[in-house]
Amino acid sequence: MKTVRCYYCGSGNSSFYAAENGFQLVKCDGCGLLFVKDRPDDDQISQAHRQGRHAGEKELDVTGRYSPGRVRTYRKVLQDLYGGDMGHIRTWLDVGCGHGEFMLAVQRYASGNIEVTGTEPNVHKQASARARGLNVGYFDLETHGVHYDAISLLNVYSHLPDPPRFLENLIKLLNPGGELIVQTGDTADFSASEHYRPFSLPDHLSFASQAIVVGILERLGFQVIHIRKYPYVRLELGSMLKETVKALLPHFSSRLRYYLNWKKYSEADMFIRARLRN
Ligand SMILES: [Zn+2]
């Protein structure tokens, strides 16, 4: 275990926010970032991600499964972010590509004109993405040495022990004028009772806000081009019925309360498109 300071403003002062799975989430007194201050050391974190499982009071299984609905959702997001104008992008790297839904969305949205590569530490997800014909492996980004026109990180940010340092290293893999797509929650300003659960600690190590992620990108020399926000839960009848059934059954955690407070969570999911200034 080790203790860290806020990675955004550097403050060592924080207040208790919530506890889960034997870990504590604190709120930075300086900038409002939510983060796990006392955490497993980096070796334990990377081992855990490779296996898709984490040691805590209760073991979390974070492998999940492939979702065709997610491919459709991501194509709509790409339309919102690019408006059909992706001609300047030839190569794309998706970091933490999971089962490959976003890679498939990029391939299809660009009509096969973009060569998409994925890296994924979880061996089960790697196999699932490869079974769909995707070019997925797991490589060390620091020694990778290949350059891309665009790099995406979806559902990755909250897992990173030090997002500013990670994003700074990614710049070395971008071509001049290259782009980043960062997706994460805009939830640091929610009160602890409002914040969606579970936090999935210590799989997730921080929860940021739009101001924090934009601030990090600008410090690193990126120009933010588009920010698009989406609901934490989507208004689809099938999912709503499923969550209603789960709410009635013991031993299931249901997202029903997010549907009941839909407006509050309607902008909790954030995609940022940023371009490296030359
Ligand atoms: Zn801070």
Short mmCIF file of N, CA, C and O in Angstrom, two decimals, residues 75 86 89-90 103-116:
data_model
loop_
_atom_site.label_atom_id
_atom_site.label_comp_id
_atom_site.label_asym_id
_atom_site.label_seq_id
_atom_site.Cartn_x
_atom_site.Cartn_y
_atom_site.Cartn_z
N ARG A 75 -20.95 4.61 -32.40
CA ARG A 75 -21.02 5.22 -33.74
C ARG A 75 -21.73 6.56 -33.67
O ARG A 75 -21.34 7.51 -34.34
N MET A 86 -13.55 12.54 -40.90
CA MET A 86 -12.44 11.78 -40.31
C MET A 86 -11.36 11.52 -41.34
O MET A 86 -10.49 10.67 -41.12
N ILE A 89 -7.59 11.15 -40.58
CA ILE A 89 -7.12 10.08 -39.69
C ILE A 89 -6.96 8.78 -40.47
O ILE A 89 -7.90 8.32 -41.12
N ARG A 90 -5.76 8.23 -40.40
CA ARG A 90 -5.47 6.97 -41.09
C ARG A 90 -5.20 5.83 -40.11
O ARG A 90 -5.45 4.67 -40.41
N MET A 103 -13.43 -0.04 -31.26
CA MET A 103 -12.64 -0.29 -32.47
C MET A 103 -13.55 -0.60 -33.65
O MET A 103 -13.37 -0.08 -34.76
N LEU A 104 -14.56 -1.43 -33.41
CA LEU A 104 -15.52 -1.78 -34.48
C LEU A 104 -16.28 -0.53 -34.92
O LEU A 104 -16.50 -0.32 -36.11
N ALA A 105 -16.67 0.31 -33.95
CA ALA A 105 -17.41 1.53 -34.29
C ALA A 105 -16.55 2.45 -35.17
O ALA A 105 -17.04 3.00 -36.15
N VAL A 106 -15.26 2.59 -34.84
CA VAL A 106 -14.36 3.45 -35.64
C VAL A 106 -14.21 2.87 -37.04
O VAL A 106 -14.35 3.59 -38.04
N GLN A 107 -13.96 1.56 -37.13
CA GLN A 107 -13.82 0.91 -38.45
C GLN A 107 -15.05 1.14 -39.31
O GLN A 107 -14.96 1.51 -40.48
N ARG A 108 -16.21 0.93 -38.73
CA ARG A 108 -17.45 1.04 -39.50
C ARG A 108 -17.76 2.49 -39.83
O ARG A 108 -18.16 2.81 -40.94
N TYR A 109 -17.57 3.38 -38.86
CA TYR A 109 -17.87 4.79 -39.10
C TYR A 109 -16.98 5.35 -40.20
O TYR A 109 -17.40 6.18 -41.00
N ALA A 110 -15.71 4.88 -40.26
CA ALA A 110 -14.77 5.38 -41.27
C ALA A 110 -14.79 4.50 -42.51
O ALA A 110 -13.91 4.61 -43.36
N SER A 111 -15.79 3.64 -42.63
CA SER A 111 -15.94 2.73 -43.78
C SER A 111 -14.66 1.96 -44.08
O SER A 111 -14.29 1.78 -45.24
N GLY A 112 -13.97 1.54 -43.04
CA GLY A 112 -12.77 0.72 -43.23
C GLY A 112 -11.54 1.49 -43.64
O GLY A 112 -10.50 0.90 -43.94
N ASN A 113 -11.61 2.84 -43.66
CA ASN A 113 -10.46 3.64 -44.11
C ASN A 113 -9.45 3.95 -43.00
O ASN A 113 -8.46 4.61 -43.24
N ILE A 114 -9.75 3.50 -41.79
CA ILE A 114 -8.80 3.71 -40.69
C ILE A 114 -8.30 2.36 -40.21
O ILE A 114 -9.09 1.43 -40.01
N GLU A 115 -6.98 2.27 -40.04
CA GLU A 115 -6.39 1.04 -39.52
C GLU A 115 -6.41 1.15 -37.99
O GLU A 115 -5.73 2.02 -37.42
N VAL A 116 -7.19 0.30 -37.35
CA VAL A 116 -7.39 0.42 -35.90
C VAL A 116 -6.65 -0.69 -35.15
O VAL A 116 -6.78 -1.87 -35.49
#
